[in-house]
Amino acid sequence: MKEFTIVRGLFDNRKRQLILDKNFIKFESKDRKGDLFTVINKEDITGIRYGIQFINGYSFYIGREYLIYIKTISNQEIKINFCTSSNQLRHFGLNP
């Protein structure tokens, strides 16, 4: 099992958990205290697509948004997204 802490966006900067296990994907997508996590079992996944969008500043890129879309048996598409910005990269000691 792998656990990650992600930030969903520039305006939603609360740290959330993403847990990848060989049998399920669990991520913190909700804001209700009693029900924070969405769980997707391995058997329910019918498709996955992913990509990166660059966040444009005035004259240069200021970050990236990573997108993961998971399609389930019930034809529901669930989106997991998280961002990196130049401020976050500086926090980790990296230059953008």
Coordinates of N, CA and C in Angstrom, one line a residue:
M1 N 0.8 -1.2 0.0 CA 0.0 0.0 0.0 C 0.9 1.2 0.0
K2 N 0.6 2.2 -0.8 CA 1.3 3.5 -0.9 C 0.3 4.6 -0.5
E3 N 0.8 5.5 0.3 CA 0.0 6.6 0.7 C 0.7 7.9 0.3
F4 N -0.1 8.8 -0.3 CA 0.4 10.1 -0.8 C -0.4 11.2 -0.1
T5 N 0.2 12.4 0.0 CA -0.5 13.6 0.4 C -0.5 14.5 -0.8
I6 N -1.7 14.9 -1.2 CA -1.8 15.8 -2.4 C -2.5 17.1 -2.0
V7 N -2.3 18.1 -2.9 CA -3.0 19.3 -2.8 C -3.8 19.4 -4.1
R8 N -5.1 19.6 -4.0 CA -5.9 19.6 -5.2 C -5.8 20.8 -6.2
G9 N -5.5 21.9 -5.6 CA -5.5 23.1 -6.5 C -4.9 24.3 -5.8
L10 N -4.9 25.4 -6.5 CA -4.4 26.6 -6.0 C -5.3 27.2 -4.9
F11 N -6.7 27.0 -5.2 CA -7.7 27.6 -4.3 C -8.1 26.6 -3.2
D12 N -7.9 25.3 -3.5 CA -8.2 24.2 -2.5 C -6.9 23.6 -2.1
N13 N -6.3 24.3 -1.2 CA -4.9 23.9 -0.8 C -4.8 23.1 0.5
R14 N -6.0 22.5 0.9 CA -6.0 21.6 2.0 C -5.3 20.3 1.6
K15 N -4.4 19.7 2.5 CA -3.7 18.5 2.2 C -4.7 17.3 2.3
R16 N -4.7 16.5 1.3 CA -5.6 15.3 1.3 C -4.8 14.1 1.0
Q17 N -5.4 12.9 1.4 CA -4.7 11.6 1.3 C -5.2 10.9 0.0
L18 N -4.2 10.3 -0.6 CA -4.5 9.4 -1.7 C -3.8 8.1 -1.4
I19 N -4.6 7.0 -1.3 CA -4.0 5.7 -0.9 C -4.2 4.7 -2.1
L20 N -3.1 4.1 -2.6 CA -3.1 3.2 -3.6 C -2.8 1.8 -3.1
D21 N -3.7 0.9 -3.2 CA -3.5 -0.5 -2.8 C -3.7 -1.4 -4.0
K22 N -3.3 -2.7 -3.9 CA -3.5 -3.6 -5.0 C -4.9 -4.0 -5.2
N23 N -5.8 -3.7 -4.2 CA -7.2 -4.1 -4.3 C -8.1 -2.9 -4.4
F24 N -7.7 -1.7 -4.1 CA -8.5 -0.5 -4.2 C -7.7 0.8 -4.3
I25 N -8.5 1.9 -4.6 CA -7.9 3.2 -4.6 C -8.8 4.0 -3.6
K26 N -8.2 4.7 -2.7 CA -9.0 5.4 -1.7 C -8.4 6.8 -1.7
F27 N -9.3 7.8 -1.8 CA -8.8 9.2 -1.8 C -9.8 10.1 -1.1
E28 N -9.3 11.1 -0.5 CA -10.0 12.1 0.3 C -10.6 13.1 -0.7
S29 N -11.9 13.0 -1.0 CA -12.4 13.9 -2.0 C -13.6 14.7 -1.5
K30 N -14.0 14.4 -0.3 CA -15.2 15.1 0.3 C -14.8 16.0 1.5
D31 N -15.6 16.9 1.8 CA -15.3 17.8 2.9 C -16.1 17.5 4.2
R32 N -17.0 16.5 4.2 CA -17.8 16.2 5.3 C -16.9 15.4 6.3
K33 N -17.0 15.7 7.6 CA -16.2 15.1 8.6 C -16.4 13.6 8.7
G34 N -17.6 13.1 8.7 CA -17.9 11.7 8.8 C -17.6 10.9 7.6
D35 N -17.5 11.5 6.4 CA -17.4 10.7 5.2 C -16.4 11.4 4.3
L36 N -15.1 11.3 4.5 CA -14.1 12.0 3.8 C -13.7 11.3 2.5
F37 N -13.7 10.0 2.5 CA -13.0 9.2 1.5 C -14.0 8.6 0.5
T38 N -13.5 8.5 -0.8 CA -14.1 7.8 -1.8 C -13.3 6.5 -2.0
V39 N -13.9 5.4 -2.1 CA -13.1 4.1 -2.3 C -13.6 3.5 -3.6
I40 N -12.6 3.1 -4.4 CA -12.9 2.4 -5.7 C -12.2 1.1 -5.6
N41 N -13.0 0.0 -5.7 CA -12.4 -1.3 -5.7 C -11.9 -1.7 -7.0
K42 N -10.9 -2.6 -7.0 CA -10.3 -3.0 -8.3 C -11.2 -3.6 -9.3
E43 N -12.2 -4.4 -8.8 CA -13.2 -5.0 -9.6 C -14.1 -4.1 -10.3
D44 N -14.3 -2.9 -9.7 CA -15.2 -1.9 -10.3 C -14.6 -1.0 -11.4
I45 N -13.3 -1.0 -11.6 CA -12.7 -0.2 -12.6 C -12.7 -0.8 -13.9
T46 N -13.3 0.0 -14.9 CA -13.3 -0.5 -16.3 C -12.4 0.3 -17.2
G47 N -11.9 1.5 -16.8 CA -11.0 2.3 -17.6 C -10.3 3.4 -16.8
I48 N -9.1 3.7 -17.3 CA -8.4 4.8 -16.6 C -7.8 5.7 -17.8
R49 N -7.8 7.0 -17.6 CA -7.1 7.9 -18.5 C -6.5 9.0 -17.6
Y50 N -5.4 9.5 -18.1 CA -4.7 10.5 -17.2 C -4.0 11.5 -18.1
G51 N -3.6 12.7 -17.5 CA -3.0 13.7 -18.3 C -2.4 14.8 -17.4
I52 N -1.8 15.8 -18.0 CA -1.2 16.9 -17.3 C -1.6 18.2 -18.1
Q53 N -2.1 19.2 -17.3 CA -2.4 20.5 -17.9 C -1.4 21.5 -17.2
F54 N -0.9 22.4 -18.0 CA 0.0 23.4 -17.5 C -0.8 24.6 -17.1
I55 N -0.4 25.2 -15.9 CA -1.1 26.4 -15.4 C -0.3 27.6 -15.9
N56 N -1.0 28.4 -16.7 CA -0.3 29.6 -17.3 C -0.3 30.8 -16.4
G57 N 0.8 31.4 -16.3 CA 0.9 32.7 -15.6 C 0.9 33.8 -16.7
Y58 N 1.3 35.0 -16.4 CA 1.3 36.1 -17.3 C 2.2 35.8 -18.5
S59 N 3.4 35.4 -18.3 CA 4.4 35.1 -19.4 C 5.1 33.8 -19.3
F60 N 4.7 33.0 -18.3 CA 5.4 31.7 -18.1 C 4.5 30.7 -17.4
Y61 N 4.8 29.5 -17.3 CA 4.0 28.5 -16.6 C 4.3 28.6 -15.1
I62 N 3.2 28.6 -14.3 CA 3.4 28.7 -12.8 C 3.2 27.4 -12.1
G63 N 2.8 26.3 -12.8 CA 2.6 25.0 -12.2 C 1.9 24.1 -13.2
R64 N 1.6 22.9 -12.6 CA 1.0 21.8 -13.4 C -0.1 21.2 -12.6
E65 N -1.2 20.8 -13.3 CA -2.3 20.0 -12.7 C -2.3 18.6 -13.3
Y66 N -2.2 17.7 -12.5 CA -2.2 16.3 -12.9 C -3.6 15.7 -12.7
L67 N -4.1 15.1 -13.8 CA -5.5 14.6 -13.8 C -5.6 13.1 -14.0
I68 N -6.4 12.4 -13.2 CA -6.6 11.0 -13.4 C -8.1 10.8 -13.4
Y69 N -8.6 10.1 -14.4 CA -10.0 9.8 -14.6 C -10.2 8.3 -14.5
I70 N -11.1 7.9 -13.6 CA -11.3 6.4 -13.4 C -12.8 6.2 -13.8
K71 N -13.0 5.3 -14.7 CA -14.4 4.9 -15.1 C -14.8 3.6 -14.4
T72 N -16.0 3.6 -13.8 CA -16.4 2.4 -13.1 C -17.4 1.6 -13.9
I73 N -17.8 0.4 -13.3 CA -18.8 -0.5 -13.9 C -20.1 0.3 -14.2
S74 N -20.5 1.1 -13.3 CA -21.8 1.9 -13.4 C -21.7 3.1 -14.4
N75 N -20.6 3.1 -15.2 CA -20.4 4.2 -16.1 C -20.2 5.6 -15.5
Q76 N -19.8 5.6 -14.2 CA -19.5 6.8 -13.5 C -18.0 7.1 -13.7
E77 N -17.7 8.4 -14.0 CA -16.3 8.8 -14.2 C -15.9 9.6 -13.0
I78 N -14.8 9.1 -12.3 CA -14.4 9.8 -11.1 C -13.1 10.5 -11.4
K79 N -12.9 11.7 -11.0 CA -11.7 12.5 -11.3 C -10.9 12.7 -10.0
I80 N -9.6 12.4 -10.2 CA -8.6 12.7 -9.1 C -7.7 13.7 -9.7
N81 N -7.6 14.9 -9.1 CA -6.6 15.9 -9.6 C -5.8 16.5 -8.5
F82 N -4.6 16.9 -8.8 CA -3.8 17.6 -7.9 C -2.8 18.5 -8.6
C83 N -2.3 19.5 -7.9 CA -1.5 20.5 -8.6 C -0.1 20.6 -7.9
T84 N 0.8 21.2 -8.7 CA 2.1 21.7 -8.2 C 2.2 23.1 -8.7
S85 N 2.6 24.0 -7.9 CA 2.8 25.4 -8.3 C 4.3 25.7 -8.0
S86 N 4.7 26.9 -8.4 CA 6.1 27.3 -8.1 C 6.3 27.4 -6.6
N87 N 5.3 27.9 -5.8 CA 5.5 28.0 -4.4 C 5.7 26.6 -3.8
Q88 N 4.9 25.6 -4.2 CA 5.1 24.3 -3.7 C 6.4 23.7 -4.0
L89 N 6.9 23.9 -5.3 CA 8.2 23.4 -5.7 C 9.3 24.0 -4.8
R90 N 9.2 25.3 -4.5 CA 10.2 26.0 -3.7 C 10.2 25.4 -2.3
H91 N 9.0 25.0 -1.8 CA 8.9 24.4 -0.5 C 9.8 23.1 -0.4
F92 N 9.8 22.4 -1.5 CA 10.6 21.1 -1.5 C 12.0 21.4 -1.9
G93 N 12.5 22.6 -2.1 CA 13.8 22.9 -2.4 C 14.1 22.8 -3.9
L94 N 13.1 22.8 -4.8 CA 13.3 22.7 -6.2 C 13.1 24.0 -6.8
N95 N 13.8 24.4 -7.9 CA 13.5 25.6 -8.6 C 12.6 25.3 -9.8
P96 N 11.5 26.1 -10.0 CA 10.6 25.8 -11.1 C 11.2 26.1 -12.4

